[in-house]
Coordinates of C-alpha atoms in Angstrom, one line a residue:
M18 CA -29.4 43.1 -32.8
S19 CA -30.0 43.4 -29.1
V20 CA -32.5 41.4 -27.1
I21 CA -33.5 44.6 -25.2
P22 CA -36.3 46.4 -27.1
K23 CA -36.1 50.2 -27.7
E24 CA -39.3 50.7 -25.7
T25 CA -37.4 49.6 -22.6
I26 CA -34.7 52.2 -23.3
E27 CA -37.4 54.9 -23.7
V28 CA -39.1 54.0 -20.4
I29 CA -35.7 54.1 -18.6
A30 CA -35.0 57.4 -20.1
Q31 CA -38.3 58.8 -19.0
T32 CA -37.6 57.7 -15.4
V33 CA -34.5 59.9 -15.4
G34 CA -36.2 62.9 -17.0
I35 CA -35.5 62.4 -20.7
T36 CA -38.8 62.7 -22.5
N37 CA -37.7 63.4 -26.2
L38 CA -35.4 60.4 -26.8
S39 CA -35.3 59.6 -30.5
P40 CA -35.8 55.9 -31.6
D41 CA -32.4 55.8 -33.3
V42 CA -30.6 56.7 -30.1
A43 CA -32.6 54.0 -28.2
L44 CA -31.6 51.4 -30.8
A45 CA -27.9 52.4 -30.4
V46 CA -28.0 52.3 -26.6
A47 CA -29.7 48.9 -26.4
P48 CA -26.6 46.8 -27.3
D49 CA -24.4 48.6 -24.8
L50 CA -27.0 48.2 -22.1
E51 CA -27.2 44.4 -22.8
Y52 CA -23.4 44.2 -22.6
R53 CA -23.4 45.9 -19.2
I54 CA -26.2 43.8 -17.8
R55 CA -24.4 40.6 -18.9
E56 CA -21.2 41.8 -17.3
I57 CA -22.9 42.5 -14.0
M58 CA -24.7 39.2 -14.0
Q59 CA -21.5 37.2 -14.7
E60 CA -19.8 38.9 -11.7
S61 CA -22.9 38.2 -9.6
I62 CA -22.7 34.5 -10.5
K63 CA -19.1 34.4 -9.5
C64 CA -20.0 35.9 -6.1
M65 CA -22.8 33.3 -5.8
R66 CA -20.3 30.4 -6.4
H67 CA -17.8 31.7 -4.0
S68 CA -20.5 31.8 -1.4
M69 CA -21.2 28.1 -2.0
R70 CA -24.7 28.7 -3.1
T71 CA -26.8 27.6 -6.1
F72 CA -29.3 30.5 -6.2
L73 CA -28.7 34.1 -7.0
T74 CA -29.6 36.9 -4.5
A75 CA -29.7 40.6 -4.5
E76 CA -26.5 40.6 -2.3
D77 CA -24.6 39.0 -5.1
V78 CA -25.7 41.7 -7.5
D79 CA -24.7 44.4 -5.0
S80 CA -21.3 42.7 -4.6
A81 CA -20.8 42.7 -8.4
L82 CA -21.7 46.4 -8.6
A83 CA -19.2 47.1 -5.8
L84 CA -16.5 45.4 -7.8
R85 CA -17.3 47.7 -10.7
N86 CA -17.2 50.8 -8.4
L87 CA -21.0 51.3 -8.9
E88 CA -23.6 52.3 -6.5
P89 CA -25.6 49.3 -5.1
I90 CA -29.3 48.9 -5.7
Y91 CA -31.4 50.0 -2.8
G92 CA -34.7 48.5 -1.6
F93 CA -34.1 44.8 -2.6
A94 CA -32.5 43.4 0.6
S95 CA -35.8 41.9 1.8
N96 CA -36.2 38.2 1.7
D97 CA -39.9 38.6 0.7
N98 CA -40.8 37.9 -2.9
L99 CA -41.1 40.9 -5.2
R100 CA -44.7 41.8 -6.3
F101 CA -44.9 43.1 -9.8
K102 CA -48.0 44.8 -11.1
R103 CA -48.9 45.8 -14.6
A104 CA -49.1 49.5 -15.4
S105 CA -52.5 50.7 -16.5
G106 CA -52.6 51.4 -20.2
H107 CA -49.4 49.5 -21.0
N108 CA -49.5 45.7 -21.6
D109 CA -45.7 45.2 -21.5
L110 CA -44.9 47.6 -18.6
F111 CA -44.6 46.3 -15.0
Y112 CA -43.6 48.0 -11.8
I113 CA -42.9 46.8 -8.2
D114 CA -45.7 47.4 -5.7
D115 CA -43.9 48.9 -2.8
K116 CA -45.8 48.8 0.4
D117 CA -46.0 52.1 2.3
L118 CA -44.6 51.9 5.8
D119 CA -45.2 54.3 8.7
I120 CA -42.0 55.7 10.1
K121 CA -43.6 55.7 13.6
D122 CA -44.2 52.0 13.4
L123 CA -40.6 51.4 12.4
V124 CA -39.2 53.5 15.3
E125 CA -41.4 51.8 17.9
E126 CA -40.6 48.3 16.7
A127 CA -38.4 46.2 19.0
L128 CA -34.8 45.9 17.9
P129 CA -33.6 42.4 16.9
K130 CA -31.1 40.5 19.0
A131 CA -27.5 41.4 18.3
P132 CA -25.6 38.7 16.5
L133 CA -22.9 36.7 18.3
D134 CA -19.2 37.5 17.6
T135 CA -17.6 35.2 15.1
S136 CA -15.3 32.6 16.9
I137 CA -13.6 29.3 16.1
T138 CA -13.6 26.4 18.5
S139 CA -12.2 22.9 18.2
H140 CA -13.6 19.5 19.3
W141 CA -12.9 15.8 18.8
L142 CA -14.7 14.2 15.9
A143 CA -13.5 10.8 17.0
I144 CA -11.1 9.2 19.5
E145 CA -9.6 6.0 18.3
G146 CA -12.5 5.5 15.9
V147 CA -15.3 6.2 18.5
Q148 CA -17.3 9.5 18.2
P149 CA -17.6 11.2 21.6
A150 CA -21.1 12.2 22.8
I151 CA -20.7 16.0 22.9
P152 CA -23.1 18.6 21.7
E153 CA -20.9 19.6 18.8
N154 CA -21.1 16.1 17.2
A155 CA -24.2 14.8 15.6
P156 CA -26.0 12.4 18.0
T157 CA -25.7 8.7 17.0
E158 CA -28.4 6.3 18.0
A159 CA -27.2 3.4 19.9
T160 CA -27.6 0.2 17.9
P161 CA -29.6 -2.3 20.0
E162 CA -28.4 -5.8 20.1
I163 CA -30.4 -7.7 17.6
R164 CA -31.3 -11.3 18.4
K165 CA -33.3 -13.8 16.5
T166 CA -35.0 -16.8 18.1
E167 CA -34.9 -20.1 16.3
Y168 CA -36.0 -23.5 17.3
K169 CA -34.1 -26.7 16.8
E170 CA -35.6 -30.0 15.9
D171 CA -36.0 -30.9 19.6
G172 CA -38.0 -27.7 20.2
L173 CA -35.4 -25.9 22.3
P174 CA -35.1 -22.2 21.6
V175 CA -31.7 -20.9 20.4
D176 CA -30.8 -17.2 20.3
V177 CA -29.0 -16.3 17.1
K178 CA -27.2 -13.0 17.2
L179 CA -27.5 -11.2 13.9
P180 CA -24.6 -9.2 12.5
V181 CA -24.4 -5.6 13.7
K182 CA -23.7 -2.8 11.3
H183 CA -20.2 -1.3 11.7
I184 CA -20.5 2.5 12.0
I185 CA -17.5 4.6 10.9
T186 CA -17.3 8.4 10.6
T187 CA -17.8 10.2 7.3
E188 CA -14.2 11.3 7.2
L189 CA -12.9 7.8 7.4
Q190 CA -15.4 6.7 4.7
L191 CA -14.1 9.4 2.4
Y192 CA -10.5 8.5 3.2
Y193 CA -11.2 4.9 2.4
E194 CA -12.9 5.7 -0.9
K195 CA -10.0 7.9 -1.9
I196 CA -7.4 5.2 -1.2
I197 CA -9.4 2.6 -3.1
E198 CA -9.7 5.0 -6.0
L199 CA -5.9 5.6 -6.1
I200 CA -5.2 1.8 -6.0
L201 CA -7.6 1.1 -8.9
N202 CA -6.9 4.1 -11.1
K203 CA -3.5 5.6 -10.1
P204 CA -1.3 2.9 -8.5
G205 CA 1.9 4.5 -9.6
S206 CA 1.2 8.2 -8.8
I207 CA 2.9 10.4 -6.3
S208 CA -0.4 10.8 -4.4
F209 CA -0.6 7.0 -3.9
R210 CA 3.0 7.0 -2.5
R211 CA 2.1 9.7 -0.1
T212 CA -1.0 7.8 0.9
L213 CA 1.2 4.7 1.7
V214 CA 3.3 6.9 4.1
T215 CA 0.1 8.1 5.8
L216 CA -1.1 4.5 6.2
A217 CA 2.2 3.5 7.8
T218 CA 2.1 6.3 10.4
D219 CA -1.5 7.4 11.1
S220 CA -2.9 6.3 14.5
G221 CA -6.6 6.6 13.7
L222 CA -7.0 4.1 10.9
H223 CA -7.8 1.0 13.0
P224 CA -11.6 1.1 12.2
L225 CA -10.7 0.8 8.5
V226 CA -8.4 -2.3 8.8
P227 CA -11.2 -4.9 8.2
Y228 CA -12.3 -3.0 5.1
F229 CA -8.8 -2.9 3.8
T230 CA -8.2 -6.6 4.4
R231 CA -11.5 -7.4 2.7
F232 CA -10.6 -5.3 -0.3
V233 CA -7.1 -6.9 -0.6
A234 CA -8.6 -10.4 -0.5
D235 CA -11.3 -9.6 -3.1
E236 CA -8.9 -7.6 -5.3
V237 CA -6.4 -10.5 -5.5
A238 CA -9.1 -13.1 -6.1
R239 CA -10.7 -11.1 -8.9
N240 CA -7.8 -9.3 -10.6
L241 CA -4.9 -11.8 -11.0
H242 CA -4.5 -10.5 -14.5
N243 CA -3.9 -6.9 -13.4
L244 CA -0.3 -6.7 -12.1
N245 CA -0.4 -3.0 -11.1
N246 CA -3.4 -3.5 -8.9
L247 CA -1.8 -6.6 -7.3
F248 CA 1.4 -4.6 -6.6
A249 CA -0.6 -1.7 -5.1
S250 CA -2.5 -4.1 -2.9
M251 CA 0.7 -5.7 -1.5
R252 CA 2.1 -2.2 -0.9
L253 CA -1.1 -1.4 1.0
V254 CA -0.5 -4.5 3.2
R255 CA 3.1 -3.5 3.8
S256 CA 2.1 -0.1 5.0
L257 CA -0.5 -1.6 7.4
L258 CA 2.1 -3.9 8.7
Q259 CA 4.5 -1.0 9.4
N260 CA 1.9 1.0 11.3
P261 CA 2.6 0.5 15.0
H262 CA -0.8 1.8 16.0
I263 CA -2.8 -1.0 14.2
H264 CA -3.5 -4.4 15.6
I265 CA -3.0 -6.2 12.3
E266 CA -2.6 -9.6 13.9
L267 CA -6.3 -9.9 14.3
Y268 CA -6.7 -10.0 10.5
L269 CA -3.8 -12.3 9.5
H270 CA -6.2 -15.1 8.6
Q271 CA -7.6 -12.8 5.8
L272 CA -4.3 -11.3 4.7
M273 CA -2.2 -14.5 4.4
P274 CA -4.1 -16.2 1.5
P275 CA -3.9 -13.2 -0.9
I276 CA -0.2 -12.7 -0.1
I277 CA 0.7 -16.3 -0.6
T278 CA -1.4 -16.3 -3.8
C279 CA 0.9 -13.5 -5.1
I280 CA 3.9 -15.7 -4.5
V281 CA 2.9 -19.2 -5.8
A282 CA 0.1 -18.3 -8.3
K283 CA 0.5 -20.0 -11.7
R284 CA 0.2 -16.8 -13.6
L285 CA 0.2 -13.1 -12.6
G286 CA -0.6 -10.4 -15.1
N287 CA -2.0 -10.8 -18.6
R288 CA 1.1 -9.8 -20.7
L289 CA 4.4 -11.5 -21.2
S290 CA 6.2 -8.2 -20.4
D291 CA 4.7 -8.0 -16.9
N292 CA 7.4 -8.3 -14.3
H293 CA 5.6 -10.7 -12.0
W294 CA 9.0 -11.9 -10.6
E295 CA 9.3 -8.6 -8.7
L296 CA 5.8 -9.0 -7.2
R297 CA 6.7 -12.5 -6.0
D298 CA 9.9 -11.2 -4.4
F299 CA 8.0 -8.4 -2.7
S300 CA 5.3 -10.7 -1.4
A301 CA 7.8 -13.2 -0.1
N302 CA 9.4 -10.5 2.0
L303 CA 6.0 -9.6 3.4
V304 CA 5.5 -13.3 4.5
A305 CA 8.9 -13.2 6.1
L306 CA 8.0 -10.0 7.9
I307 CA 4.7 -11.4 9.2
C308 CA 6.4 -14.6 10.4
K309 CA 9.1 -12.6 12.2
R310 CA 6.6 -10.3 14.0
F311 CA 3.8 -12.7 14.8
G312 CA 5.5 -16.1 14.8
H313 CA 5.8 -16.1 18.6
M314 CA 2.1 -15.4 19.0
Y315 CA 0.9 -18.0 16.5
H316 CA 3.1 -21.0 16.7
N317 CA 1.6 -22.8 13.7
L318 CA 2.0 -19.7 11.4
Q319 CA 5.4 -20.4 10.0
P320 CA 5.1 -24.2 9.8
R321 CA 1.9 -23.8 7.7
V322 CA 3.5 -21.3 5.4
T323 CA 6.6 -23.4 5.1
R324 CA 4.5 -26.5 4.2
T325 CA 2.8 -24.6 1.5
F326 CA 6.1 -23.4 -0.1
L327 CA 7.6 -26.9 0.2
H328 CA 4.6 -28.5 -1.5
S329 CA 4.8 -26.0 -4.4
F330 CA 8.6 -26.5 -4.7
L331 CA 8.6 -30.3 -4.8
D332 CA 5.5 -30.7 -7.0
P333 CA 6.8 -31.4 -10.6
T334 CA 3.3 -30.6 -12.0
K335 CA 3.5 -27.0 -10.9
A336 CA 4.6 -24.3 -13.3
L337 CA 8.1 -22.8 -13.1
P338 CA 6.9 -19.4 -11.8
Q339 CA 5.3 -21.3 -8.9
H340 CA 8.6 -23.0 -8.2
Y341 CA 10.3 -19.6 -8.3
G342 CA 7.8 -18.2 -5.8
A343 CA 8.2 -21.1 -3.5
I344 CA 12.0 -20.8 -3.6
K345 CA 11.9 -17.1 -2.8
G346 CA 9.4 -17.7 0.0
I347 CA 11.6 -20.4 1.6
A348 CA 14.7 -18.2 1.2
A349 CA 13.0 -15.2 2.8
L350 CA 12.2 -17.3 5.9
G351 CA 15.9 -17.7 6.7
S352 CA 19.1 -19.7 5.9
R353 CA 18.0 -22.5 8.2
M354 CA 15.0 -23.2 6.0
V355 CA 17.2 -23.2 2.9
R356 CA 19.6 -25.8 4.5
L357 CA 16.7 -28.0 5.6
L358 CA 14.4 -27.8 2.6
I359 CA 16.2 -26.7 -0.5
I360 CA 19.7 -28.0 -0.3
P361 CA 18.8 -31.7 0.4
N362 CA 16.5 -31.6 -2.7
L363 CA 18.9 -29.5 -4.8
E364 CA 20.5 -32.2 -6.9
P365 CA 17.4 -34.1 -8.1
Y366 CA 15.7 -30.8 -8.8
L367 CA 18.5 -29.5 -10.9
H368 CA 18.5 -32.7 -12.9
L369 CA 14.9 -31.7 -14.0
L370 CA 15.6 -28.0 -14.3
V371 CA 18.8 -28.0 -16.4
P372 CA 17.2 -29.6 -19.5
E373 CA 14.6 -26.8 -19.5
M374 CA 17.4 -24.2 -19.6
Q375 CA 19.0 -25.7 -22.7
L376 CA 18.0 -24.7 -26.2
E377 CA 18.4 -28.2 -27.5
N378 CA 15.7 -29.6 -25.1
Q379 CA 13.4 -26.6 -24.7
K380 CA 12.5 -24.7 -27.9
N381 CA 10.0 -22.4 -26.1
E382 CA 11.9 -19.2 -25.3
I383 CA 9.4 -18.2 -22.5
K384 CA 9.8 -21.6 -20.8
R385 CA 13.6 -21.3 -21.1
Q386 CA 13.6 -17.8 -19.5
E387 CA 11.4 -19.0 -16.7
A388 CA 13.8 -21.9 -16.1
W389 CA 16.7 -19.5 -15.9
Q390 CA 14.8 -17.3 -13.4
V391 CA 14.3 -20.4 -11.2
Y392 CA 18.0 -21.3 -11.5
G393 CA 18.9 -17.8 -10.4
A394 CA 16.6 -18.0 -7.4
L395 CA 18.2 -21.3 -6.4
L396 CA 21.7 -19.9 -6.8
C397 CA 20.8 -16.8 -4.8
A398 CA 19.2 -18.8 -2.0
V399 CA 22.1 -21.3 -1.7
G400 CA 24.8 -18.6 -2.2
Q401 CA 23.4 -16.4 0.6
N402 CA 23.2 -19.4 2.9
M403 CA 26.8 -20.3 2.2
H404 CA 27.8 -16.7 2.7
E405 CA 26.2 -16.6 6.2
K406 CA 27.7 -20.0 7.0
V407 CA 31.2 -19.1 6.0
K408 CA 31.0 -15.8 7.8
G409 CA 29.8 -17.5 11.0
I410 CA 32.7 -20.0 10.9
S411 CA 35.3 -17.4 10.1
S412 CA 34.3 -15.3 13.1
L413 CA 35.1 -18.3 15.3
L414 CA 38.5 -19.0 13.7
S415 CA 40.5 -16.2 15.3
P416 CA 43.3 -15.6 14.5
P417 CA 42.8 -16.8 10.9
T418 CA 45.2 -19.2 9.4
R419 CA 47.8 -18.0 6.8
A420 CA 48.2 -19.9 3.5
A421 CA 51.6 -20.3 2.0
S422 CA 53.1 -22.1 -1.0
S423 CA 55.9 -24.6 -0.8
G424 CA 58.5 -25.2 -3.5
N425 CA 57.0 -28.4 -4.7
G426 CA 53.8 -26.7 -5.6
K427 CA 51.8 -27.9 -2.6
A428 CA 49.7 -25.5 -0.6
M429 CA 50.8 -25.2 3.0
I430 CA 48.9 -23.7 6.1
A431 CA 50.8 -22.1 8.9
M432 CA 49.2 -23.2 12.3
P433 CA 48.5 -20.3 14.7
G434 CA 50.6 -20.3 17.8
V435 CA 53.2 -22.7 16.4
T436 CA 56.5 -21.3 15.1
G437 CA 58.1 -22.8 12.1
V438 CA 55.5 -25.5 11.5
V439 CA 53.5 -25.8 8.4
V440 CA 51.0 -28.5 7.5
P441 CA 50.2 -29.7 3.9
M442 CA 46.7 -28.5 3.0
N443 CA 45.8 -31.7 1.2
S444 CA 46.0 -33.5 4.6
M445 CA 43.3 -31.1 5.9
S446 CA 40.7 -32.4 3.5
V447 CA 37.0 -32.2 4.3
D448 CA 36.7 -36.0 4.4
N449 CA 39.4 -36.1 7.2
M450 CA 37.6 -33.5 9.2
Q451 CA 34.4 -35.5 9.3
G452 CA 34.0 -37.3 12.6
S453 CA 36.6 -35.2 14.4
T454 CA 35.7 -34.1 17.9
S455 CA 38.7 -32.1 19.0
G456 CA 38.7 -29.8 16.1
F457 CA 41.6 -31.6 14.2
P458 CA 41.3 -34.5 11.9
P459 CA 42.8 -37.8 13.0
M460 CA 44.9 -38.0 9.7
M461 CA 46.3 -34.6 9.9
G462 CA 49.9 -35.7 9.9
A463 CA 51.2 -33.1 12.3
P464 CA 53.6 -34.0 15.1
S465 CA 52.1 -34.7 18.5
S466 CA 54.0 -31.8 19.9
I467 CA 52.0 -29.4 17.9
G468 CA 48.7 -30.5 19.5
R469 CA 50.3 -30.1 23.0
Q470 CA 51.3 -26.6 22.2
L471 CA 47.9 -25.5 21.1
S472 CA 45.9 -24.0 23.9
K473 CA 42.6 -25.4 25.1
E474 CA 40.8 -22.3 24.0
N475 CA 41.7 -22.7 20.4
S476 CA 40.7 -26.3 20.5
S477 CA 37.3 -25.5 21.9
I478 CA 36.8 -22.8 19.3
L479 CA 37.6 -25.1 16.5
A480 CA 35.4 -27.9 17.9
Q481 CA 32.5 -25.4 18.1
A482 CA 33.2 -24.2 14.6
W483 CA 32.8 -27.7 13.0
K484 CA 30.3 -29.1 15.4
D485 CA 27.2 -28.2 13.5
D486 CA 24.3 -30.0 12.0
V487 CA 25.2 -29.1 8.5
D488 CA 29.0 -28.7 8.1
A489 CA 29.9 -25.9 5.6
G490 CA 33.1 -27.9 4.7
Q491 CA 31.0 -30.8 3.7
L492 CA 28.4 -28.7 2.0
L493 CA 30.6 -26.5 -0.2
P494 CA 32.1 -29.2 -2.6
P495 CA 28.8 -30.8 -3.7
V496 CA 27.1 -27.4 -4.1
F497 CA 30.1 -26.1 -6.0
E498 CA 29.8 -29.1 -8.4
L499 CA 26.2 -28.2 -9.0
F500 CA 26.6 -24.5 -9.6
G501 CA 30.2 -24.2 -10.6
E502 CA 32.1 -20.9 -10.3
S503 CA 28.9 -18.9 -10.0
L504 CA 28.8 -19.8 -6.3
L505 CA 32.2 -18.2 -5.6
S506 CA 30.8 -14.7 -5.8
F507 CA 28.8 -15.3 -2.6
I508 CA 31.9 -16.4 -0.6
P509 CA 34.1 -13.6 0.8
K510 CA 37.7 -13.9 -0.4
P511 CA 39.3 -14.0 3.1
E512 CA 37.1 -16.9 4.1
A513 CA 37.4 -18.8 0.8
S514 CA 41.0 -19.8 1.7
I515 CA 39.6 -22.0 4.5
F516 CA 38.1 -24.4 1.9
L517 CA 40.8 -24.2 -0.8

């Protein structure tokens, strides 16, 4: 059943000269006419959408007819509204009232202006976040300086400057909203990774830095239970730090609290399977990067950060994840911080930590795993410090000594530059080396001729090697007693012979 009545078919047939159309034929043609009209209208709607419009015009219908290789409709190109009139004697028949125009008037009418040729020009939307005042850009009204006059108790007027609204371009606003959407909804997507690369290289993002820093601070304060969003926020901060075109040092006072929170917070994430240890490591490296880049500009930056980590590390009431973050933060600041802050407190701290690692004393498996994580962080920090210390000393000992074995089972060391002379290794103990100023222990047991044969250059090198505030020879035995053979993996094999 068609929605087009048969009377419409009969009227259309009469307009083309068919006067004796039977009713049965009209009923058969009506469904096909409805199908053709729907097809043309669907094509017309497609043309309308491609033209970025929401209303249908006669041009869309002509385009649809052209796609079907049909002749367009003439007489409907005018923008005026169509005027329909009812046909006399027929209640359901209407026709368009076409106004008669005189051809003479059309010929004598003035021709319209010729349209300009289509061309493309480029102009600056913004230069370093400031929109230039050119005709192509929309005019921006200058924001006047708003002041408010208040009066103190003594009656003296005081001018209070109210905050001025920060104006950024629409493009930057859309860019900011897109990044925030990716952080909140798709922190692990490929689009977010590409966005991080753009944040690290784009030179026109400085107007958005205060918005990003405010977002990071609010996001960390509100969503400590959402590990994915915290990780995405820290990656956002790293990209901003890597961007050479952004003056991020102006906003460090807003960035440091959320970063340190991700390091020494009591709990990050809401599930036991959340890998918050990786987030703490990542944030600790961010703090080290900030201190390295801006420590010379803000002299109290690294001392304040170090004091915060040390307080979390030495406080026995803090949770083990907080101790882990503090250890990772101190280790990221350099080996000197490890020697001054961790190693002196290592023995009493391990006395408290080791019982938490044993099944007999700690029945809670989660607490026991946290204790092992803290132990691994301590081992890694001390081991890397010993590695750097041993490598530094071995570079000064050139040429290296050669170890040999005697027949009685005692280890012997061949002295460089002396032929046929070997010295028992047990006489070169660490205790004997303490207090030596010439590079050789006083109880070395070697003949005096050996010392005369050694050059002054080797003596000064050895003296410089052992003249340090924290002697690696003194440090290795007690640390080895605390960690055991696990520490040997951090000491290179060629340099390990020095301390055997």
